[in-house]
Amino acid sequence: MAYRNFSLEQLQAIDAAHHLHPFTDHKDLRQAGTRMIARAEGAFVYDVDGNEILDGMAGLWCVNVGYGRKELADAAYQQLQELPYYNSFFRCSTPTPTLLSRRLAAIAPEGMSQIFYGSSGSEANDTALRLVRHYWALEGKPEKNLIVSRRMAYHGSTIAGTSLGGMPAMHGQLHGAVPGIIHVMPPYAFEHALAGESDHDFGIRAARAVEAAILEAGADKVAAFIGEPIQGAGGVKIPPASYWPEIQRICEKYDVLLMLDEVITGYGRTGEWFAAQSMGIRPDTMTTAKGLTSGYQPLSALFVGDRVAATLVDKGGEFYHGYTYSGHPVACAVALANLDIIEGEGLIERVREETGPYLRKALSEAVSGHALVGEVRGYGMLAAVEIVKDRQTRERFANPGSAGTVVRDHAVAGGLMVRATGDTMIMSPPLIWTREIVDMAVERFSRALDAAEKDLRRD
Ligand code: PXG
């Protein structure tokens, strides 16, 4: 490997000189030095000095089948040799996106049998936004074009993705959002439930914020509601069971399309192929990426439901939209091999019946009584821990996000990669984790909490 000729210090110096990173304060990074991950195997990543870190985030919520899968490397290599690239424009296709589409249609929620490809979740959401607005225009209702989303949603980082998302800091740098996107409260009981309000009632109330937005704008002006089944980057916010059925009822009542963003939840993470199936959601469009190739290649798939697809096909003429890499043959070949692994190794059943419930239980038993912990929640291979100063009152530490960073830094130093979103610690491990690896992660996380508590109480 080329990097072996370089020391860590040399790599860091080169990185600081030339590499602009995503979501990074560069002055801060250049002082601290970049962490260089050089290789990975199974559930672990290794930095250039050989230090082993248990990857509690599956890369960035994506390496569902774990690292070092030769089948995926072979699929890419074979496809690269046979046909490294051809486009899907101008009445062409190549065999792998064609066959992947059939495969995806077979595992999709009912009535979602049409697939549009991109290279990222952001691109897929951009496509979805264009498509739903185009749908209503084709239906003779171009004024039905507003989108209702939620605060703290993450739908990507392009201008459309950022506009659809509800991250205040990102909107602050947008300098002109895509018009017509309304944001309402997220179903985040830990912060928004009223004293004494049941989970069920809070879920209904949070869903009715969507209804209120539709009524205020006028149903004839609202094209769609967009949401992640579980808000991921926003802090693994798991809605009460009452939320999605109520959203579904509202969308149907006002004839508002339901755009589901399954970029994180797709491909087994919730214990079904898609969270739509785990939670009984019937979307009109469904955005997926990440776990589709387990991150081994960049690829997104937007699933389009029969209703929207029929209008697009029958009345649409040409849809002036597409990416050079839509249906990239190498990425699609890797996706096919990846789906074979997920299915062949029974990873979805394992998450649903064994490791998902075990992760939640083990984490909860180990840390829910800890002085820094306000709540532990989990769903499939997703988990979150709320860091608070006072367990009883749920008061946070001063400087939002600083306590989360302290816990995160201790966890990473102790050999566990986790993320902090503000003061919410989040975990999204590969689906290949066993109970033993869950135990290892929970132990390392507990130790990080103890170390963080010393730091935080001292300050
Ligand atoms: N939708 C959801 C739900 C996502 O989580 C995207 C869309 C955009 O996908 P691309 O492939 O364009 O990145 C995502 C991506 C984080 C973090 O800090 C999360 C994502 C991306 C970058 C950082 O947790 N999710």
PDB file of C-alpha atoms in Angstrom, residues 150-418:
ATOM      1  CA  ARG A 150     -39.039  17.808  10.863  1.00  0.00           C
ATOM      2  CA  ARG A 151     -36.464  19.726  12.842  1.00  0.00           C
ATOM      3  CA  MET A 152     -33.274  17.719  13.434  1.00  0.00           C
ATOM      4  CA  ALA A 153     -33.973  15.648  10.306  1.00  0.00           C
ATOM      5  CA  TYR A 154     -30.929  14.741   8.230  1.00  0.00           C
ATOM      6  CA  HIS A 155     -31.574  14.235   4.533  1.00  0.00           C
ATOM      7  CA  GLY A 156     -28.113  14.975   3.129  1.00  0.00           C
ATOM      8  CA  SER A 157     -25.777  17.809   2.464  1.00  0.00           C
ATOM      9  CA  THR A 158     -26.570  19.049  -1.036  1.00  0.00           C
ATOM     10  CA  ILE A 159     -28.700  22.183  -1.217  1.00  0.00           C
ATOM     11  CA  ALA A 160     -31.871  20.084  -1.518  1.00  0.00           C
ATOM     12  CA  GLY A 161     -30.726  17.672   1.208  1.00  0.00           C
ATOM     13  CA  THR A 162     -29.874  20.490   3.590  1.00  0.00           C
ATOM     14  CA  SER A 163     -33.151  22.274   2.827  1.00  0.00           C
ATOM     15  CA  LEU A 164     -35.174  19.122   3.448  1.00  0.00           C
ATOM     16  CA  GLY A 165     -33.179  18.462   6.621  1.00  0.00           C
ATOM     17  CA  GLY A 166     -33.836  20.306   9.826  1.00  0.00           C
ATOM     18  CA  MET A 167     -30.364  20.988  11.189  1.00  0.00           C
ATOM     19  CA  PRO A 168     -30.190  24.603  12.366  1.00  0.00           C
ATOM     20  CA  ALA A 169     -26.403  24.910  11.954  1.00  0.00           C
ATOM     21  CA  MET A 170     -26.596  23.653   8.365  1.00  0.00           C
ATOM     22  CA  HIS A 171     -29.481  25.985   7.515  1.00  0.00           C
ATOM     23  CA  GLY A 172     -27.428  28.822   8.962  1.00  0.00           C
ATOM     24  CA  GLN A 173     -24.854  28.327   6.196  1.00  0.00           C
ATOM     25  CA  LEU A 174     -27.328  27.689   3.387  1.00  0.00           C
ATOM     26  CA  HIS A 175     -27.774  31.275   2.166  1.00  0.00           C
ATOM     27  CA  GLY A 176     -30.989  30.427   0.400  1.00  0.00           C
ATOM     28  CA  ALA A 177     -32.845  27.178   0.986  1.00  0.00           C
ATOM     29  CA  VAL A 178     -34.955  25.401  -1.616  1.00  0.00           C
ATOM     30  CA  PRO A 179     -38.303  27.171  -1.196  1.00  0.00           C
ATOM     31  CA  GLY A 180     -41.426  25.517   0.119  1.00  0.00           C
ATOM     32  CA  ILE A 181     -40.098  23.285   2.891  1.00  0.00           C
ATOM     33  CA  ILE A 182     -41.758  23.522   6.303  1.00  0.00           C
ATOM     34  CA  HIS A 183     -40.244  22.040   9.481  1.00  0.00           C
ATOM     35  CA  VAL A 184     -42.228  20.807  12.471  1.00  0.00           C
ATOM     36  CA  MET A 185     -41.263  19.196  15.785  1.00  0.00           C
ATOM     37  CA  PRO A 186     -39.556  15.796  15.770  1.00  0.00           C
ATOM     38  CA  PRO A 187     -41.037  12.865  17.743  1.00  0.00           C
ATOM     39  CA  TYR A 188     -38.381  13.205  20.436  1.00  0.00           C
ATOM     40  CA  ALA A 189     -40.047  12.415  23.729  1.00  0.00           C
ATOM     41  CA  PHE A 190     -36.921  12.849  25.856  1.00  0.00           C
ATOM     42  CA  GLU A 191     -36.939  16.587  25.208  1.00  0.00           C
ATOM     43  CA  HIS A 192     -40.430  17.390  23.971  1.00  0.00           C
ATOM     44  CA  ALA A 193     -42.859  15.225  25.956  1.00  0.00           C
ATOM     45  CA  LEU A 194     -44.825  17.124  28.583  1.00  0.00           C
ATOM     46  CA  ALA A 195     -44.641  16.152  32.256  1.00  0.00           C
ATOM     47  CA  GLY A 196     -46.871  13.119  32.736  1.00  0.00           C
ATOM     48  CA  GLU A 197     -47.586  12.723  29.008  1.00  0.00           C
ATOM     49  CA  SER A 198     -47.568   9.066  27.934  1.00  0.00           C
ATOM     50  CA  ASP A 199     -45.361   7.897  25.107  1.00  0.00           C
ATOM     51  CA  HIS A 200     -48.474   7.085  23.108  1.00  0.00           C
ATOM     52  CA  ASP A 201     -50.002  10.520  23.579  1.00  0.00           C
ATOM     53  CA  PHE A 202     -46.747  12.254  22.782  1.00  0.00           C
ATOM     54  CA  GLY A 203     -46.447  10.253  19.541  1.00  0.00           C
ATOM     55  CA  ILE A 204     -49.927  11.327  18.469  1.00  0.00           C
ATOM     56  CA  ARG A 205     -49.218  14.956  19.412  1.00  0.00           C
ATOM     57  CA  ALA A 206     -45.938  14.975  17.461  1.00  0.00           C
ATOM     58  CA  ALA A 207     -47.685  13.516  14.389  1.00  0.00           C
ATOM     59  CA  ARG A 208     -50.443  16.117  14.676  1.00  0.00           C
ATOM     60  CA  ALA A 209     -47.804  18.841  14.308  1.00  0.00           C
ATOM     61  CA  VAL A 210     -47.609  17.574  10.720  1.00  0.00           C
ATOM     62  CA  GLU A 211     -51.374  17.785  10.390  1.00  0.00           C
ATOM     63  CA  ALA A 212     -51.358  21.324  11.761  1.00  0.00           C
ATOM     64  CA  ALA A 213     -48.752  22.346   9.175  1.00  0.00           C
ATOM     65  CA  ILE A 214     -50.843  20.808   6.388  1.00  0.00           C
ATOM     66  CA  LEU A 215     -53.979  22.597   7.584  1.00  0.00           C
ATOM     67  CA  GLU A 216     -52.192  25.899   7.939  1.00  0.00           C
ATOM     68  CA  ALA A 217     -50.737  25.738   4.417  1.00  0.00           C
ATOM     69  CA  GLY A 218     -53.844  24.136   2.918  1.00  0.00           C
ATOM     70  CA  ALA A 219     -53.842  20.489   1.873  1.00  0.00           C
ATOM     71  CA  ASP A 220     -54.062  21.507  -1.785  1.00  0.00           C
ATOM     72  CA  LYS A 221     -50.631  23.114  -1.384  1.00  0.00           C
ATOM     73  CA  VAL A 222     -48.802  20.234   0.334  1.00  0.00           C
ATOM     74  CA  ALA A 223     -47.080  17.667  -1.895  1.00  0.00           C
ATOM     75  CA  ALA A 224     -45.478  15.393   0.656  1.00  0.00           C
ATOM     76  CA  PHE A 225     -44.222  14.686   4.140  1.00  0.00           C
ATOM     77  CA  ILE A 226     -40.614  13.467   4.444  1.00  0.00           C
ATOM     78  CA  GLY A 227     -39.144  11.621   7.410  1.00  0.00           C
ATOM     79  CA  GLU A 228     -36.561   9.126   8.562  1.00  0.00           C
ATOM     80  CA  PRO A 229     -38.326   6.226  10.336  1.00  0.00           C
ATOM     81  CA  ILE A 230     -35.804   6.833  13.139  1.00  0.00           C
ATOM     82  CA  GLN A 231     -33.940  10.142  12.985  1.00  0.00           C
ATOM     83  CA  GLY A 232     -30.332   8.979  12.758  1.00  0.00           C
ATOM     84  CA  ALA A 233     -27.792  11.802  12.629  1.00  0.00           C
ATOM     85  CA  GLY A 234     -30.259  13.876  14.668  1.00  0.00           C
ATOM     86  CA  GLY A 235     -29.580  11.529  17.596  1.00  0.00           C
ATOM     87  CA  VAL A 236     -31.240   8.128  17.043  1.00  0.00           C
ATOM     88  CA  LYS A 237     -34.629   9.549  17.915  1.00  0.00           C
ATOM     89  CA  ILE A 238     -36.957   6.568  18.035  1.00  0.00           C
ATOM     90  CA  PRO A 239     -40.575   7.666  17.714  1.00  0.00           C
ATOM     91  CA  PRO A 240     -43.299   6.223  19.939  1.00  0.00           C
ATOM     92  CA  ALA A 241     -45.196   3.331  18.295  1.00  0.00           C
ATOM     93  CA  SER A 242     -48.204   5.626  17.842  1.00  0.00           C
ATOM     94  CA  TYR A 243     -46.328   8.113  15.628  1.00  0.00           C
ATOM     95  CA  TRP A 244     -46.049   6.468  12.203  1.00  0.00           C
ATOM     96  CA  PRO A 245     -49.603   5.074  12.048  1.00  0.00           C
ATOM     97  CA  GLU A 246     -50.877   8.571  12.816  1.00  0.00           C
ATOM     98  CA  ILE A 247     -48.585  10.083  10.151  1.00  0.00           C
ATOM     99  CA  GLN A 248     -49.916   7.521   7.687  1.00  0.00           C
ATOM    100  CA  ARG A 249     -53.513   8.415   8.544  1.00  0.00           C
ATOM    101  CA  ILE A 250     -52.789  12.119   8.125  1.00  0.00           C
ATOM    102  CA  CYS A 251     -51.023  11.666   4.777  1.00  0.00           C
ATOM    103  CA  GLU A 252     -53.914   9.597   3.466  1.00  0.00           C
ATOM    104  CA  LYS A 253     -56.568  11.976   4.748  1.00  0.00           C
ATOM    105  CA  TYR A 254     -55.049  15.009   3.005  1.00  0.00           C
ATOM    106  CA  ASP A 255     -53.656  13.146  -0.014  1.00  0.00           C
ATOM    107  CA  VAL A 256     -50.093  14.073   0.923  1.00  0.00           C
ATOM    108  CA  LEU A 257     -47.388  11.722  -0.374  1.00  0.00           C
ATOM    109  CA  LEU A 258     -45.157   9.981   2.155  1.00  0.00           C
ATOM    110  CA  MET A 259     -41.432  10.194   1.426  1.00  0.00           C
ATOM    111  CA  LEU A 260     -39.474   7.861   3.663  1.00  0.00           C
ATOM    112  CA  ASP A 261     -35.736   8.317   4.113  1.00  0.00           C
ATOM    113  CA  GLU A 262     -34.273   4.886   4.899  1.00  0.00           C
ATOM    114  CA  VAL A 263     -30.657   5.795   4.180  1.00  0.00           C
ATOM    115  CA  ILE A 264     -29.683   4.666   7.688  1.00  0.00           C
ATOM    116  CA  THR A 265     -32.495   2.269   8.548  1.00  0.00           C
ATOM    117  CA  GLY A 266     -32.434   0.261   5.295  1.00  0.00           C
ATOM    118  CA  TYR A 267     -30.910  -3.144   4.585  1.00  0.00           C
ATOM    119  CA  GLY A 268     -31.463  -4.888   7.874  1.00  0.00           C
ATOM    120  CA  ARG A 269     -30.569  -2.366  10.528  1.00  0.00           C
ATOM    121  CA  THR A 270     -34.024  -2.447  12.138  1.00  0.00           C
ATOM    122  CA  GLY A 271     -34.490  -6.213  11.886  1.00  0.00           C
ATOM    123  CA  GLU A 272     -36.350  -6.207   8.566  1.00  0.00           C
ATOM    124  CA  TRP A 273     -35.055  -5.258   5.155  1.00  0.00           C
ATOM    125  CA  PHE A 274     -36.540  -1.815   5.724  1.00  0.00           C
ATOM    126  CA  ALA A 275     -37.978   0.025   8.708  1.00  0.00           C
ATOM    127  CA  ALA A 276     -41.131   0.525   6.644  1.00  0.00           C
ATOM    128  CA  GLN A 277     -41.673  -3.197   7.188  1.00  0.00           C
ATOM    129  CA  SER A 278     -40.661  -3.123  10.869  1.00  0.00           C
ATOM    130  CA  MET A 279     -43.003  -0.233  11.571  1.00  0.00           C
ATOM    131  CA  GLY A 280     -45.801  -0.898   9.077  1.00  0.00           C
ATOM    132  CA  ILE A 281     -45.245   2.281   7.056  1.00  0.00           C
ATOM    133  CA  ARG A 282     -46.536   2.476   3.458  1.00  0.00           C
ATOM    134  CA  PRO A 283     -44.383   5.081   1.709  1.00  0.00           C
ATOM    135  CA  ASP A 284     -44.750   6.568  -1.780  1.00  0.00           C
ATOM    136  CA  THR A 285     -41.013   7.067  -2.186  1.00  0.00           C
ATOM    137  CA  MET A 286     -38.214   5.477  -0.190  1.00  0.00           C
ATOM    138  CA  THR A 287     -34.620   6.682  -0.233  1.00  0.00           C
ATOM    139  CA  THR A 288     -31.846   4.180   0.483  1.00  0.00           C
ATOM    140  CA  ALA A 289     -28.031   4.164   0.236  1.00  0.00           C
ATOM    141  CA  LYS A 290     -25.296   3.225   2.767  1.00  0.00           C
ATOM    142  CA  GLY A 291     -26.128  -0.420   3.656  1.00  0.00           C
ATOM    143  CA  LEU A 292     -27.111  -1.141   0.039  1.00  0.00           C
ATOM    144  CA  THR A 293     -23.425  -1.804  -0.684  1.00  0.00           C
ATOM    145  CA  SER A 294     -22.308  -1.808   2.965  1.00  0.00           C
ATOM    146  CA  GLY A 295     -20.344   1.279   1.952  1.00  0.00           C
ATOM    147  CA  TYR A 296     -17.968  -0.724  -0.255  1.00  0.00           C
ATOM    148  CA  GLN A 297     -19.105   1.369  -3.233  1.00  0.00           C
ATOM    149  CA  PRO A 298     -21.070   4.628  -3.382  1.00  0.00           C
ATOM    150  CA  LEU A 299     -24.630   3.816  -4.432  1.00  0.00           C
ATOM    151  CA  SER A 300     -28.146   4.971  -3.636  1.00  0.00           C
ATOM    152  CA  ALA A 301     -31.474   3.538  -4.683  1.00  0.00           C
ATOM    153  CA  LEU A 302     -34.678   5.544  -4.628  1.00  0.00           C
ATOM    154  CA  PHE A 303     -37.697   3.231  -4.536  1.00  0.00           C
ATOM    155  CA  VAL A 304     -40.726   4.712  -6.250  1.00  0.00           C
ATOM    156  CA  GLY A 305     -44.193   3.469  -5.352  1.00  0.00           C
ATOM    157  CA  ASP A 306     -46.709   2.331  -7.951  1.00  0.00           C
ATOM    158  CA  ARG A 307     -48.846   5.457  -7.765  1.00  0.00           C
ATOM    159  CA  VAL A 308     -46.032   7.905  -8.522  1.00  0.00           C
ATOM    160  CA  ALA A 309     -44.355   5.536 -10.987  1.00  0.00           C
ATOM    161  CA  ALA A 310     -47.571   5.042 -12.987  1.00  0.00           C
ATOM    162  CA  THR A 311     -47.983   8.776 -13.493  1.00  0.00           C
ATOM    163  CA  LEU A 312     -44.316   9.219 -14.351  1.00  0.00           C
ATOM    164  CA  VAL A 313     -44.404   6.426 -16.903  1.00  0.00           C
ATOM    165  CA  ASP A 314     -47.852   7.057 -18.409  1.00  0.00           C
ATOM    166  CA  LYS A 315     -48.028  10.838 -18.430  1.00  0.00           C
ATOM    167  CA  GLY A 316     -44.494  12.002 -17.774  1.00  0.00           C
ATOM    168  CA  GLY A 317     -42.702  12.031 -21.094  1.00  0.00           C
ATOM    169  CA  GLU A 318     -39.012  12.523 -20.441  1.00  0.00           C
ATOM    170  CA  PHE A 319     -37.998  13.252 -16.832  1.00  0.00           C
ATOM    171  CA  TYR A 320     -35.051  15.609 -17.273  1.00  0.00           C
ATOM    172  CA  HIS A 321     -32.994  14.219 -14.447  1.00  0.00           C
ATOM    173  CA  GLY A 322     -30.145  11.750 -13.939  1.00  0.00           C
ATOM    174  CA  TYR A 323     -26.544  11.332 -12.890  1.00  0.00           C
ATOM    175  CA  THR A 324     -23.528  10.081 -14.846  1.00  0.00           C
ATOM    176  CA  TYR A 325     -23.207   7.302 -12.299  1.00  0.00           C
ATOM    177  CA  SER A 326     -26.913   6.358 -12.089  1.00  0.00           C
ATOM    178  CA  GLY A 327     -26.865   2.560 -12.116  1.00  0.00           C
ATOM    179  CA  HIS A 328     -23.079   2.332 -12.012  1.00  0.00           C
ATOM    180  CA  PRO A 329     -22.278  -1.279 -12.967  1.00  0.00           C
ATOM    181  CA  VAL A 330     -19.520  -1.799 -10.389  1.00  0.00           C
ATOM    182  CA  ALA A 331     -21.535  -0.334  -7.521  1.00  0.00           C
ATOM    183  CA  CYS A 332     -24.564  -2.415  -8.531  1.00  0.00           C
ATOM    184  CA  ALA A 333     -22.464  -5.596  -8.758  1.00  0.00           C
ATOM    185  CA  VAL A 334     -21.229  -4.966  -5.218  1.00  0.00           C
ATOM    186  CA  ALA A 335     -24.791  -4.319  -4.049  1.00  0.00           C
ATOM    187  CA  LEU A 336     -25.945  -7.671  -5.449  1.00  0.00           C
ATOM    188  CA  ALA A 337     -23.123  -9.488  -3.651  1.00  0.00           C
ATOM    189  CA  ASN A 338     -23.848  -7.530  -0.473  1.00  0.00           C
ATOM    190  CA  LEU A 339     -27.534  -8.484  -0.511  1.00  0.00           C
ATOM    191  CA  ASP A 340     -26.431 -12.108  -0.957  1.00  0.00           C
ATOM    192  CA  ILE A 341     -24.376 -11.854   2.235  1.00  0.00           C
ATOM    193  CA  ILE A 342     -27.148 -10.179   4.239  1.00  0.00           C
ATOM    194  CA  GLU A 343     -29.610 -12.829   3.130  1.00  0.00           C
ATOM    195  CA  GLY A 344     -27.270 -15.838   3.095  1.00  0.00           C
ATOM    196  CA  GLU A 345     -25.961 -15.231   6.601  1.00  0.00           C
ATOM    197  CA  GLY A 346     -29.379 -14.484   8.052  1.00  0.00           C
ATOM    198  CA  LEU A 347     -28.189 -11.104   9.338  1.00  0.00           C
ATOM    199  CA  ILE A 348     -31.666  -9.593   9.408  1.00  0.00           C
ATOM    200  CA  GLU A 349     -33.103 -12.382  11.548  1.00  0.00           C
ATOM    201  CA  ARG A 350     -30.046 -12.158  13.784  1.00  0.00           C
ATOM    202  CA  VAL A 351     -30.635  -8.450  14.340  1.00  0.00           C
ATOM    203  CA  ARG A 352     -34.366  -8.905  14.890  1.00  0.00           C
ATOM    204  CA  GLU A 353     -34.229 -11.909  17.182  1.00  0.00           C
ATOM    205  CA  GLU A 354     -30.872 -11.799  18.856  1.00  0.00           C
ATOM    206  CA  THR A 355     -28.359  -8.992  18.655  1.00  0.00           C
ATOM    207  CA  GLY A 356     -30.790  -6.057  18.355  1.00  0.00           C
ATOM    208  CA  PRO A 357     -32.700  -6.865  21.545  1.00  0.00           C
ATOM    209  CA  TYR A 358     -29.442  -7.908  23.226  1.00  0.00           C
ATOM    210  CA  LEU A 359     -27.678  -4.626  22.410  1.00  0.00           C
ATOM    211  CA  ARG A 360     -30.555  -2.663  23.888  1.00  0.00           C
ATOM    212  CA  LYS A 361     -30.773  -4.847  26.993  1.00  0.00           C
ATOM    213  CA  ALA A 362     -27.029  -5.059  27.665  1.00  0.00           C
ATOM    214  CA  LEU A 363     -26.488  -1.327  27.173  1.00  0.00           C
ATOM    215  CA  SER A 364     -29.467  -0.479  29.288  1.00  0.00           C
ATOM    216  CA  GLU A 365     -28.477  -2.828  32.119  1.00  0.00           C
ATOM    217  CA  ALA A 366     -24.915  -1.541  32.109  1.00  0.00           C
ATOM    218  CA  VAL A 367     -25.434   2.214  31.952  1.00  0.00           C
ATOM    219  CA  SER A 368     -29.034   3.287  32.526  1.00  0.00           C
ATOM    220  CA  GLY A 369     -28.272   3.723  36.233  1.00  0.00           C
ATOM    221  CA  HIS A 370     -25.091   5.725  35.580  1.00  0.00           C
ATOM    222  CA  ALA A 371     -24.996   9.229  37.051  1.00  0.00           C
ATOM    223  CA  LEU A 372     -24.447  10.781  33.594  1.00  0.00           C
ATOM    224  CA  VAL A 373     -27.235   8.917  31.825  1.00  0.00           C
ATOM    225  CA  GLY A 374     -30.720  10.343  31.293  1.00  0.00           C
ATOM    226  CA  GLU A 375     -32.049   7.695  28.908  1.00  0.00           C
ATOM    227  CA  VAL A 376     -30.952   4.623  26.949  1.00  0.00           C
ATOM    228  CA  ARG A 377     -32.875   3.641  23.836  1.00  0.00           C
ATOM    229  CA  GLY A 378     -32.405   1.169  21.030  1.00  0.00           C
ATOM    230  CA  TYR A 379     -34.083  -0.301  17.982  1.00  0.00           C
ATOM    231  CA  GLY A 380     -32.415  -3.080  15.994  1.00  0.00           C
ATOM    232  CA  MET A 381     -28.747  -2.209  15.618  1.00  0.00           C
ATOM    233  CA  LEU A 382     -29.247   1.432  16.560  1.00  0.00           C
ATOM    234  CA  ALA A 383     -28.774   2.769  20.066  1.00  0.00           C
ATOM    235  CA  ALA A 384     -28.578   6.097  21.871  1.00  0.00           C
ATOM    236  CA  VAL A 385     -27.589   7.254  25.340  1.00  0.00           C
ATOM    237  CA  GLU A 386     -28.539  10.725  26.602  1.00  0.00           C
ATOM    238  CA  ILE A 387     -25.802  12.408  28.650  1.00  0.00           C
ATOM    239  CA  VAL A 388     -27.105  14.673  31.406  1.00  0.00           C
ATOM    240  CA  LYS A 389     -25.752  16.512  34.424  1.00  0.00           C
ATOM    241  CA  ASP A 390     -28.702  15.532  36.578  1.00  0.00           C
ATOM    242  CA  ARG A 391     -30.529  12.251  35.999  1.00  0.00           C
ATOM    243  CA  GLN A 392     -33.619  13.352  37.897  1.00  0.00           C
ATOM    244  CA  THR A 393     -34.231  16.722  36.281  1.00  0.00           C
ATOM    245  CA  ARG A 394     -32.559  15.798  32.946  1.00  0.00           C
ATOM    246  CA  GLU A 395     -30.618  19.040  33.139  1.00  0.00           C
ATOM    247  CA  ARG A 396     -27.795  19.054  30.604  1.00  0.00           C
ATOM    248  CA  PHE A 397     -24.216  20.198  31.156  1.00  0.00           C
ATOM    249  CA  ALA A 398     -23.395  23.785  30.181  1.00  0.00           C
ATOM    250  CA  ASN A 399     -22.106  24.265  26.608  1.00  0.00           C
ATOM    251  CA  PRO A 400     -24.328  21.902  24.626  1.00  0.00           C
ATOM    252  CA  GLY A 401     -22.323  19.125  23.006  1.00  0.00           C
ATOM    253  CA  SER A 402     -19.254  19.430  25.201  1.00  0.00           C
ATOM    254  CA  ALA A 403     -20.168  16.532  27.507  1.00  0.00           C
ATOM    255  CA  GLY A 404     -20.897  14.351  24.478  1.00  0.00           C
ATOM    256  CA  THR A 405     -17.473  15.149  23.086  1.00  0.00           C
ATOM    257  CA  VAL A 406     -15.790  14.184  26.373  1.00  0.00           C
ATOM    258  CA  VAL A 407     -17.570  10.818  26.424  1.00  0.00           C
ATOM    259  CA  ARG A 408     -16.785  10.250  22.749  1.00  0.00           C
ATOM    260  CA  ASP A 409     -13.096  11.007  23.200  1.00  0.00           C
ATOM    261  CA  HIS A 410     -12.822   8.609  26.143  1.00  0.00           C
ATOM    262  CA  ALA A 411     -14.650   5.900  24.190  1.00  0.00           C
ATOM    263  CA  VAL A 412     -12.358   6.230  21.186  1.00  0.00           C
ATOM    264  CA  ALA A 413      -9.264   6.305  23.397  1.00  0.00           C
ATOM    265  CA  GLY A 414     -10.588   3.128  25.032  1.00  0.00           C
ATOM    266  CA  GLY A 415     -11.005   1.384  21.687  1.00  0.00           C
ATOM    267  CA  LEU A 416     -14.656   2.035  20.806  1.00  0.00           C
ATOM    268  CA  MET A 417     -15.746   4.288  17.949  1.00  0.00           C
ATOM    269  CA  VAL A 418     -19.057   5.996  18.788  1.00  0.00           C
TER     270      VAL A 418
END
